[in-house]
PDB file of C-alpha atoms and ligand atoms in Angstrom:
ATOM      1  CA  MET A   1     -47.490 -19.231   3.916  1.00 45.00           C
ATOM      2  CA  LYS A   2     -45.562 -19.889   7.505  1.00 48.00           C
ATOM      3  CA  ARG A   3     -42.133 -19.607   6.226  1.00 49.00           C
ATOM      4  CA  THR A   4     -43.295 -16.599   4.542  1.00 50.00           C
ATOM      5  CA  TRP A   5     -44.333 -15.332   7.768  1.00 47.00           C
ATOM      6  CA  ILE A   6     -40.790 -16.135   9.407  1.00 44.00           C
ATOM      7  CA  ALA A   7     -39.091 -14.812   6.917  1.00 48.00           C
ATOM      8  CA  ALA A   8     -41.276 -11.538   7.442  1.00 48.00           C
ATOM      9  CA  ALA A   9     -40.289 -11.368  10.403  1.00 45.00           C
ATOM     10  CA  ALA A  10     -37.071 -12.375  10.582  1.00 46.00           C
ATOM     11  CA  LEU A  11     -36.187  -9.228   8.279  1.00 44.00           C
ATOM     12  CA  LEU A  12     -38.049  -7.040  10.391  1.00 44.00           C
ATOM     13  CA  ALA A  13     -36.404  -7.934  13.259  1.00 47.00           C
ATOM     14  CA  LEU A  14     -33.068  -7.447  11.959  1.00 46.00           C
ATOM     15  CA  ALA A  15     -33.953  -4.052  10.835  1.00 45.00           C
ATOM     16  CA  ALA A  16     -35.183  -3.072  14.334  1.00 44.00           C
ATOM     17  CA  GLY A  17     -32.366  -4.321  15.385  1.00 43.00           C
ATOM     18  CA  VAL A  18     -33.508  -6.195  18.044  1.00 46.00           C
ATOM     19  CA  ALA A  19     -32.075  -9.632  16.467  1.00 45.00           C
ATOM     20  CA  PRO A  20     -30.614 -12.225  18.529  1.00 45.00           C
ATOM     21  CA  ALA A  21     -27.044 -11.211  18.860  1.00 42.00           C
ATOM     22  CA  MET A  22     -24.897 -12.854  15.629  1.00 53.00           C
ATOM     23  CA  ALA A  23     -21.874 -14.563  15.485  1.00 61.00           C
ATOM     24  CA  GLN A  24     -19.234 -11.120  14.847  1.00 83.00           C
ATOM     25  CA  SER A  25     -15.848 -11.616  14.177  1.00 96.00           C
ATOM     26  CA  VAL A  26     -13.159  -9.352  15.157  1.00 98.00           C
ATOM     27  CA  ALA A  27     -10.384  -8.421  12.824  1.00 98.00           C
ATOM     28  CA  VAL A  28      -6.841  -7.938  14.764  1.00 98.00           C
ATOM     29  CA  SER A  29      -3.873  -6.542  12.927  1.00 98.00           C
ATOM     30  CA  GLY A  30       0.276  -5.912  14.315  1.00 98.00           C
ATOM     31  CA  LEU A  31       2.633  -4.004  13.528  1.00 97.00           C
ATOM     32  CA  ALA A  32       4.374  -5.697  10.354  1.00 96.00           C
ATOM     33  CA  GLY A  33       1.095  -6.374   8.633  1.00 95.00           C
ATOM     34  CA  GLN A  34      -0.051  -9.844  10.624  1.00 97.00           C
ATOM     35  CA  ALA A  35      -3.832  -9.983  10.393  1.00 98.00           C
ATOM     36  CA  VAL A  36      -5.869 -12.256  11.838  1.00 98.00           C
ATOM     37  CA  THR A  37     -10.067 -12.846  11.909  1.00 98.00           C
ATOM     38  CA  LEU A  38     -11.071 -14.204  14.916  1.00 98.00           C
ATOM     39  CA  SER A  39     -14.853 -15.489  14.993  1.00 97.00           C
ATOM     40  CA  ALA A  40     -17.326 -15.582  17.530  1.00 96.00           C
ATOM     41  CA  ALA A  41     -16.139 -19.596  18.131  1.00 96.00           C
ATOM     42  CA  ASP A  42     -12.485 -18.586  18.116  1.00 98.00           C
ATOM     43  CA  LEU A  43     -13.141 -16.550  21.379  1.00 98.00           C
ATOM     44  CA  ALA A  44     -15.227 -19.162  22.506  1.00 96.00           C
ATOM     45  CA  ALA A  45     -12.393 -21.549  22.466  1.00 97.00           C
ATOM     46  CA  MET A  46      -9.609 -18.657  23.589  1.00 98.00           C
ATOM     47  CA  PRO A  47      -9.170 -19.180  27.590  1.00 98.00           C
ATOM     48  CA  ARG A  48     -11.842 -17.324  29.570  1.00 98.00           C
ATOM     49  CA  THR A  49     -11.639 -14.571  32.004  1.00 98.00           C
ATOM     50  CA  SER A  50     -14.753 -12.436  33.846  1.00 98.00           C
ATOM     51  CA  VAL A  51     -14.507  -9.101  34.518  1.00 98.00           C
ATOM     52  CA  THR A  52     -17.185  -6.566  35.919  1.00 98.00           C
ATOM     53  CA  LEU A  53     -18.157  -3.890  33.863  1.00 98.00           C
ATOM     54  CA  HIS A  54     -18.942  -0.455  35.600  1.00 98.00           C
ATOM     55  CA  LEU A  55     -22.019   1.380  33.915  1.00 97.00           C
ATOM     56  CA  ASP A  56     -23.280   5.063  34.687  1.00 96.00           C
ATOM     57  CA  GLY A  57     -25.783   5.215  37.486  1.00 95.00           C
ATOM     58  CA  GLY A  58     -23.579   2.157  39.458  1.00 94.00           C
ATOM     59  CA  ARG A  59     -25.187  -0.271  37.520  1.00 96.00           C
ATOM     60  CA  THR A  60     -22.725  -3.269  36.842  1.00 97.00           C
ATOM     61  CA  GLU A  61     -22.640  -6.092  34.465  1.00 98.00           C
ATOM     62  CA  ALA A  62     -20.647  -9.357  35.191  1.00 98.00           C
ATOM     63  CA  CYS A  63     -19.053  -9.806  31.930  1.00 98.00           C
ATOM     64  CA  GLU A  64     -16.886 -12.259  30.135  1.00 98.00           C
ATOM     65  CA  GLY A  65     -14.544 -12.577  27.497  1.00 98.00           C
ATOM     66  CA  VAL A  66     -10.861 -13.179  26.259  1.00 98.00           C
ATOM     67  CA  GLN A  67      -7.997 -10.627  27.332  1.00 98.00           C
ATOM     68  CA  LEU A  68      -6.432  -8.696  25.001  1.00 98.00           C
ATOM     69  CA  SER A  69      -2.886  -9.763  25.531  1.00 98.00           C
ATOM     70  CA  ASP A  70      -4.192 -13.525  24.275  1.00 98.00           C
ATOM     71  CA  ILE A  71      -5.526 -11.088  21.656  1.00 98.00           C
ATOM     72  CA  LEU A  72      -2.496  -9.510  20.826  1.00 98.00           C
ATOM     73  CA  ALA A  73      -0.388 -12.400  21.193  1.00 98.00           C
ATOM     74  CA  LYS A  74      -2.044 -13.833  17.887  1.00 98.00           C
ATOM     75  CA  VAL A  75      -0.438 -10.984  15.857  1.00 98.00           C
ATOM     76  CA  GLY A  76       2.905 -11.422  17.217  1.00 97.00           C
ATOM     77  CA  ALA A  77       2.532  -8.272  20.061  1.00 97.00           C
ATOM     78  CA  PRO A  78       5.319  -8.532  22.456  1.00 95.00           C
ATOM     79  CA  GLN A  79       4.325  -9.596  25.739  1.00 95.00           C
ATOM     80  CA  GLY A  80       6.109 -10.007  29.436  1.00 93.00           C
ATOM     81  CA  LYS A  81       9.833  -9.221  29.762  1.00 92.00           C
ATOM     82  CA  ALA A  82      10.040  -8.419  25.441  1.00 92.00           C
ATOM     83  CA  LEU A  83       7.510  -5.537  25.975  1.00 95.00           C
ATOM     84  CA  ARG A  84      10.122  -2.958  26.744  1.00 95.00           C
ATOM     85  CA  GLY A  85      12.237   0.062  25.034  1.00 96.00           C
ATOM     86  CA  PRO A  86      10.762   0.927  21.838  1.00 96.00           C
ATOM     87  CA  GLU A  87       7.862  -1.010  22.070  1.00 96.00           C
ATOM     88  CA  MET A  88       6.478   0.775  25.170  1.00 96.00           C
ATOM     89  CA  ALA A  89       5.541   3.241  22.561  1.00 97.00           C
ATOM     90  CA  ASP A  90       2.957   0.690  21.058  1.00 98.00           C
ATOM     91  CA  ILE A  91      -0.370   1.242  21.467  1.00 98.00           C
ATOM     92  CA  ILE A  92      -4.047  -0.437  20.346  1.00 98.00           C
ATOM     93  CA  VAL A  93      -6.809   1.294  18.718  1.00 98.00           C
ATOM     94  CA  VAL A  94     -10.515  -0.657  19.743  1.00 98.00           C
ATOM     95  CA  LYS A  95     -11.919   0.515  16.927  1.00 98.00           C
ATOM     96  CA  ALA A  96     -16.283   0.043  16.934  1.00 98.00           C
ATOM     97  CA  SER A  97     -18.785   0.096  13.998  1.00 97.00           C
ATOM     98  CA  ASP A  98     -20.139   3.447  14.706  1.00 97.00           C
ATOM     99  CA  GLY A  99     -17.127   4.968  13.815  1.00 98.00           C
ATOM    100  CA  TYR A 100     -15.773   5.348  18.226  1.00 98.00           C
ATOM    101  CA  ARG A 101     -12.407   4.314  18.465  1.00 98.00           C
ATOM    102  CA  VAL A 102     -10.819   3.842  22.395  1.00 98.00           C
ATOM    103  CA  ALA A 103      -6.739   3.774  22.409  1.00 98.00           C
ATOM    104  CA  LEU A 104      -4.971   2.042  24.903  1.00 98.00           C
ATOM    105  CA  ALA A 105      -0.923   1.437  25.466  1.00 98.00           C
ATOM    106  CA  LEU A 106      -0.034  -2.117  24.602  1.00 98.00           C
ATOM    107  CA  ALA A 107       1.665  -2.260  28.018  1.00 97.00           C
ATOM    108  CA  GLU A 108      -1.370  -1.741  29.911  1.00 96.00           C
ATOM    109  CA  THR A 109      -2.909  -4.979  28.437  1.00 97.00           C
ATOM    110  CA  ASP A 110       0.310  -7.027  29.556  1.00 97.00           C
ATOM    111  CA  PRO A 111      -0.989  -9.072  32.734  1.00 95.00           C
ATOM    112  CA  GLY A 112       3.030  -9.341  33.641  1.00 93.00           C
ATOM    113  CA  MET A 113       2.520  -5.058  34.237  1.00 94.00           C
ATOM    114  CA  ARG A 114      -0.703  -4.636  35.879  1.00 95.00           C
ATOM    115  CA  PRO A 115      -3.257  -6.522  37.119  1.00 96.00           C
ATOM    116  CA  ASP A 116      -6.292  -5.269  35.804  1.00 98.00           C
ATOM    117  CA  LYS A 117      -7.407  -6.790  33.159  1.00 98.00           C
ATOM    118  CA  MET A 118      -8.318  -5.625  29.410  1.00 98.00           C
ATOM    119  CA  VAL A 119     -11.150  -7.950  28.038  1.00 98.00           C
ATOM    120  CA  LEU A 120     -13.087  -8.454  24.733  1.00 98.00           C
ATOM    121  CA  ALA A 121     -16.133  -9.425  26.275  1.00 98.00           C
ATOM    122  CA  ASP A 122     -18.895 -11.429  24.674  1.00 98.00           C
ATOM    123  CA  ARG A 123     -21.423 -12.570  27.285  1.00 98.00           C
ATOM    124  CA  CYS A 124     -22.707  -9.635  29.921  1.00 98.00           C
ATOM    125  CA  ASN A 125     -24.971 -11.008  32.578  1.00 97.00           C
ATOM    126  CA  GLY A 126     -24.875 -14.734  31.154  1.00 97.00           C
ATOM    127  CA  ALA A 127     -25.915 -13.798  27.747  1.00 97.00           C
ATOM    128  CA  ALA A 128     -24.803 -13.111  24.238  1.00 97.00           C
ATOM    129  CA  MET A 129     -24.644  -9.377  23.536  1.00 96.00           C
ATOM    130  CA  ALA A 130     -27.121  -7.768  20.750  1.00 94.00           C
ATOM    131  CA  ALA A 131     -26.724  -4.581  19.254  1.00 95.00           C
ATOM    132  CA  PRO A 132     -25.959  -1.933  20.595  1.00 95.00           C
ATOM    133  CA  GLU A 133     -23.973  -3.437  23.232  1.00 96.00           C
ATOM    134  CA  GLY A 134     -22.701  -6.180  21.228  1.00 96.00           C
ATOM    135  CA  PRO A 135     -21.756  -9.040  20.058  1.00 98.00           C
ATOM    136  CA  LEU A 136     -18.321  -7.702  21.342  1.00 98.00           C
ATOM    137  CA  ARG A 137     -17.564  -5.327  23.852  1.00 98.00           C
ATOM    138  CA  LEU A 138     -14.132  -3.842  25.553  1.00 98.00           C
ATOM    139  CA  VAL A 139     -14.362  -3.948  29.133  1.00 98.00           C
ATOM    140  CA  VAL A 140     -11.403  -2.176  30.931  1.00 98.00           C
ATOM    141  CA  GLU A 141     -11.350  -3.868  34.653  1.00 98.00           C
ATOM    142  CA  ASN A 142     -11.597  -0.859  37.260  1.00 97.00           C
ATOM    143  CA  ASP A 143     -12.198   1.642  34.662  1.00 97.00           C
ATOM    144  CA  VAL A 144     -14.851   4.035  37.391  1.00 94.00           C
ATOM    145  CA  ARG A 145     -16.570   5.412  33.906  1.00 96.00           C
ATOM    146  CA  PRO A 146     -17.577   3.144  30.986  1.00 98.00           C
ATOM    147  CA  ALA A 147     -16.287   5.444  28.215  1.00 98.00           C
ATOM    148  CA  ARG A 148     -13.434   3.161  27.210  1.00 98.00           C
ATOM    149  CA  SER A 149     -15.783   0.422  26.876  1.00 98.00           C
ATOM    150  CA  ALA A 150     -16.471   0.437  23.083  1.00 98.00           C
ATOM    151  CA  ARG A 151     -19.425  -1.988  21.997  1.00 98.00           C
ATOM    152  CA  GLN A 152     -20.020  -3.463  18.579  1.00 98.00           C
ATOM    153  CA  VAL A 153     -15.793  -3.416  18.126  1.00 98.00           C
ATOM    154  CA  ILE A 154     -15.033  -5.245  15.032  1.00 98.00           C
ATOM    155  CA  SER A 155     -11.512  -4.566  15.331  1.00 98.00           C
ATOM    156  CA  ILE A 156      -8.039  -3.961  17.254  1.00 98.00           C
ATOM    157  CA  SER A 157      -5.115  -2.595  15.999  1.00 98.00           C
ATOM    158  CA  LEU A 158      -1.746  -2.597  16.750  1.00 98.00           C
ATOM    159  CA  ALA A 159       0.329   0.367  15.881  1.00 98.00           C
ATOM    160  CA  ARG A 160       3.883   2.525  17.142  1.00 97.00           C
ATOM    161  CA  ALA A 161       3.058   5.868  18.628  1.00 96.00           C
ATOM    162  CA  PRO A 162       4.883   8.479  15.968  1.00 93.00           C
TER     163      PRO A 162
HETATM  164  N1  LIG B   1     -19.300   1.862  19.946  1.00 53.85           N
HETATM  165  C1  LIG B   1     -19.549   2.565  21.062  1.00 53.85           C
HETATM  166  N2  LIG B   1     -18.935   2.799  22.300  1.00 53.85           N
HETATM  167  C2  LIG B   1     -19.710   3.249  23.344  1.00 53.85           C
HETATM  168  C3  LIG B   1     -19.665   4.615  22.805  1.00 53.85           C
HETATM  169  C4  LIG B   1     -20.139   4.900  21.547  1.00 53.85           C
HETATM  170  O1  LIG B   1     -20.408   5.815  21.276  1.00 53.85           O
HETATM  171  N3  LIG B   1     -19.937   4.057  20.713  1.00 53.85           N
HETATM  172  N4  LIG B   1     -19.806   5.676  24.342  1.00 53.85           N
HETATM  173  C5  LIG B   1     -18.760   5.082  25.358  1.00 53.85           C
HETATM  174  C6  LIG B   1     -19.702   5.970  26.653  1.00 53.85           C
HETATM  175  S1  LIG B   1     -18.638   7.637  26.726  1.00 53.85           S
HETATM  176  C7  LIG B   1     -20.151   5.106  27.623  1.00 53.85           C
HETATM  177  S2  LIG B   1     -20.889   5.758  28.843  1.00 53.85           S
HETATM  178  C8  LIG B   1     -20.984   3.895  27.421  1.00 53.85           C
HETATM  179  C9  LIG B   1     -22.439   3.728  27.424  1.00 53.85           C
HETATM  180  O2  LIG B   1     -22.778   2.498  27.806  1.00 53.85           O
HETATM  181  P1  LIG B   1     -24.219   1.969  28.064  1.00 53.85           P
HETATM  182  O3  LIG B   1     -24.769   2.431  26.826  1.00 53.85           O
HETATM  183  O4  LIG B   1     -24.424   0.260  27.897  1.00 53.85           O
HETATM  184  O5  LIG B   1     -24.588   2.718  28.875  1.00 53.85           O
HETATM  185  O6  LIG B   1     -20.574   3.673  26.628  1.00 53.85           O
HETATM  186  C10 LIG B   1     -19.107   3.918  25.474  1.00 53.85           C
HETATM  187  N5  LIG B   1     -19.248   3.101  24.693  1.00 53.85           N
HETATM  188 MO1  LIG B   2     -20.266   8.704  28.523  1.00 53.85          MO
END
């Protein structure tokens, strides 16, 4: 009886979108068909960094996660000195579960190119994020408006600009 009630409550919570953040993975793809899926555990085990998210109305959140450069390295994206020539036209498309998309230049994500970090955040203000913010959110350091801060990120794809 008690179990039934708990199951019903869990279903209701899911339907209402108030369930605690669930383990969400991100699909990452490279230029030559490379593909990896990073789980929450994978992201937790990668090098971690902190970044401030500037929201509307002067609100800020202290977020943490993994730099896009470390994620893109998993699908063979060129970095550092290898990021030159035709690679300067490489772009990244970050996709969210609601169809929202944010395009970035690969060069912008390289810590050797510019100091501001681009981070796939899985925690903000000390906690995992539930929908509609998370579980995964793009944070572009020092962006004044949060329009590029895609919520509920599901994939990151590398492409060559036409
Ligand atoms: N997935 C997704 N992410 C999104 C958006 C969206 O429509 N879908 N809107 C963006 C815009 S325009 C803003 S201002 C911020 C709002 O973030 P907040 O709801 O946490 O304040 O989310 C950004 N990220
Ligand atoms: Mo916005």
